[in-house]
mmCIF file of N, CA and C in Angstrom:
data_model
loop_
_atom_site.group_PDB
_atom_site.id
_atom_site.type_symbol
_atom_site.label_atom_id
_atom_site.label_comp_id
_atom_site.label_asym_id
_atom_site.label_seq_id
_atom_site.Cartn_x
_atom_site.Cartn_y
_atom_site.Cartn_z
ATOM 1 N N MET A 1 169.425 -173.650 107.774
ATOM 2 C CA MET A 1 168.669 -172.372 107.308
ATOM 3 C C MET A 1 169.706 -171.530 106.864
ATOM 4 N N PRO A 2 170.874 -171.323 107.746
ATOM 5 C CA PRO A 2 171.803 -169.868 107.417
ATOM 6 C C PRO A 2 172.390 -169.996 106.006
ATOM 7 N N LEU A 3 172.208 -171.507 105.736
ATOM 8 C CA LEU A 3 172.964 -171.838 104.428
ATOM 9 C C LEU A 3 172.546 -171.091 103.091
ATOM 10 N N ILE A 4 171.356 -170.763 103.014
ATOM 11 C CA ILE A 4 170.642 -170.483 102.049
ATOM 12 C C ILE A 4 170.968 -168.913 101.484
ATOM 13 N N PRO A 5 170.784 -167.926 102.529
ATOM 14 C CA PRO A 5 171.235 -166.678 102.173
ATOM 15 C C PRO A 5 172.735 -166.607 101.790
ATOM 16 N N ILE A 6 173.455 -167.458 102.334
ATOM 17 C CA ILE A 6 175.184 -167.404 101.764
ATOM 18 C C ILE A 6 175.280 -167.947 100.375
ATOM 19 N N VAL A 7 174.437 -168.895 100.061
ATOM 20 C CA VAL A 7 174.555 -169.350 98.546
ATOM 21 C C VAL A 7 174.051 -168.569 97.989
ATOM 22 N N LEU A 8 172.793 -167.998 98.253
ATOM 23 C CA LEU A 8 172.171 -166.929 97.216
ATOM 24 C C LEU A 8 173.028 -165.693 96.932
ATOM 25 N N THR A 9 173.898 -165.120 98.206
ATOM 26 C CA THR A 9 174.709 -164.217 98.091
ATOM 27 C C THR A 9 175.961 -164.443 97.120
ATOM 28 N N CYS A 10 176.329 -165.841 97.200
ATOM 29 C CA CYS A 10 177.578 -166.207 96.333
ATOM 30 C C CYS A 10 176.829 -166.102 95.003
ATOM 31 N N SER A 11 176.090 -166.725 94.655
ATOM 32 C CA SER A 11 175.465 -166.959 93.335
ATOM 33 C C SER A 11 175.248 -165.769 92.622
ATOM 34 N N PHE A 12 174.652 -164.691 93.613
ATOM 35 C CA PHE A 12 174.335 -163.167 93.178
ATOM 36 C C PHE A 12 175.690 -162.679 92.766
ATOM 37 N N LEU A 13 176.605 -162.292 93.811
ATOM 38 C CA LEU A 13 177.831 -162.102 93.297
ATOM 39 C C LEU A 13 178.590 -162.496 92.103
ATOM 40 N N PHE A 14 178.573 -163.926 91.814
ATOM 41 C CA PHE A 14 179.172 -164.572 90.791
ATOM 42 C C PHE A 14 178.547 -164.255 89.335
ATOM 43 N N LEU A 15 177.120 -163.733 89.580
ATOM 44 C CA LEU A 15 176.192 -163.366 88.040
ATOM 45 C C LEU A 15 176.891 -162.155 88.265
ATOM 46 N N LEU A 16 177.006 -161.200 89.331
ATOM 47 C CA LEU A 16 177.172 -159.580 88.886
ATOM 48 C C LEU A 16 178.496 -159.461 88.304
ATOM 49 N N SER A 17 179.731 -160.602 88.805
ATOM 50 C CA SER A 17 180.850 -160.200 88.360
ATOM 51 C C SER A 17 181.107 -160.583 86.785
ATOM 52 N N CYS A 18 180.044 -161.927 86.423
ATOM 53 C CA CYS A 18 179.947 -162.527 85.020
ATOM 54 C C CYS A 18 179.697 -160.913 84.348
ATOM 55 N N VAL A 19 178.588 -160.413 84.734
ATOM 56 C CA VAL A 19 177.825 -159.393 83.928
ATOM 57 C C VAL A 19 178.825 -158.227 84.034
ATOM 58 N N ILE A 20 179.552 -157.686 84.817
ATOM 59 C CA ILE A 20 180.480 -156.914 84.729
ATOM 60 C C ILE A 20 181.848 -157.215 83.514
ATOM 61 N N VAL A 21 182.502 -158.456 83.658
ATOM 62 C CA VAL A 21 183.130 -159.158 82.705
ATOM 63 C C VAL A 21 182.734 -159.003 81.279
ATOM 64 N N PHE A 22 181.512 -159.508 81.074
ATOM 65 C CA PHE A 22 180.990 -159.234 79.956
ATOM 66 C C PHE A 22 180.695 -158.328 79.173
ATOM 67 N N ALA A 23 180.385 -157.230 79.962
ATOM 68 C CA ALA A 23 179.847 -155.646 79.868
ATOM 69 C C ALA A 23 181.356 -154.884 79.273
ATOM 70 N N GLU A 24 182.417 -155.597 80.031
ATOM 71 C CA GLU A 24 183.841 -154.943 79.624
ATOM 72 C C GLU A 24 184.442 -155.247 78.520
ATOM 73 N N ASN A 25 184.185 -156.647 78.275
ATOM 74 C CA ASN A 25 184.691 -156.998 76.788
ATOM 75 C C ASN A 25 183.713 -156.651 75.625
ATOM 76 N N GLN A 26 182.321 -156.348 75.771
ATOM 77 C CA GLN A 26 181.597 -155.496 74.961
ATOM 78 C C GLN A 26 182.214 -154.428 74.548
ATOM 79 N N ARG A 27 182.576 -153.607 75.461
ATOM 80 C CA ARG A 27 182.704 -151.903 75.542
ATOM 81 C C ARG A 27 184.487 -151.976 74.675
ATOM 82 N N VAL A 28 185.091 -153.168 75.166
ATOM 83 C CA VAL A 28 186.396 -152.893 74.445
ATOM 84 C C VAL A 28 186.202 -153.254 73.268
ATOM 85 N N ARG A 29 185.439 -154.337 72.968
ATOM 86 C CA ARG A 29 185.387 -155.011 71.506
ATOM 87 C C ARG A 29 184.704 -153.490 70.558
ATOM 88 N N TYR A 30 184.035 -152.963 71.341
ATOM 89 C CA TYR A 30 182.835 -151.717 70.497
ATOM 90 C C TYR A 30 184.082 -150.584 70.267
ATOM 91 N N THR A 31 185.065 -150.151 71.280
ATOM 92 C CA THR A 31 185.929 -148.995 71.080
ATOM 93 C C THR A 31 186.958 -149.597 69.774
ATOM 94 N N HIS A 32 187.098 -150.819 69.706
ATOM 95 C CA HIS A 32 188.031 -151.450 69.290
ATOM 96 C C HIS A 32 187.650 -151.515 67.583
ATOM 97 N N LEU A 33 186.424 -152.090 67.488
ATOM 98 C CA LEU A 33 185.716 -151.710 66.196
ATOM 99 C C LEU A 33 185.628 -150.015 65.817
ATOM 100 N N GLU A 34 185.293 -149.308 66.402
ATOM 101 C CA GLU A 34 185.429 -147.970 66.421
ATOM 102 C C GLU A 34 186.465 -147.261 65.726
ATOM 103 N N ASN A 35 187.690 -147.950 66.441
ATOM 104 C CA ASN A 35 189.236 -147.690 66.081
ATOM 105 C C ASN A 35 189.549 -147.989 64.691
ATOM 106 N N GLU A 36 189.195 -149.251 64.140
ATOM 107 C CA GLU A 36 189.307 -150.080 62.897
ATOM 108 C C GLU A 36 188.197 -149.160 61.870
ATOM 109 N N VAL A 37 187.188 -148.575 62.252
ATOM 110 C CA VAL A 37 186.507 -147.700 61.263
ATOM 111 C C VAL A 37 186.903 -146.394 61.067
ATOM 112 N N LEU A 38 187.583 -145.837 62.102
ATOM 113 C CA LEU A 38 188.546 -144.466 61.877
ATOM 114 C C LEU A 38 189.785 -144.817 61.242
ATOM 115 N N LYS A 39 190.129 -145.953 61.172
ATOM 116 C CA LYS A 39 191.397 -146.015 60.371
ATOM 117 C C LYS A 39 190.882 -146.360 58.876
ATOM 118 N N VAL A 40 190.111 -147.242 58.645
ATOM 119 C CA VAL A 40 189.712 -146.972 57.264
ATOM 120 C C VAL A 40 189.495 -145.914 56.879
ATOM 121 N N ARG A 41 188.814 -144.725 57.250
ATOM 122 C CA ARG A 41 188.158 -143.647 56.956
ATOM 123 C C ARG A 41 189.800 -142.714 56.569
#
């Protein structure tokens, strides 16, 4: 029985790290696009 909370916690942390990495990539891409637009202007 004690295995279930451990697995849930591990999967939750894994999903959380995936979301954080995805958000960072989106933010970096967004700022990169903004810089490109500023260069074009």
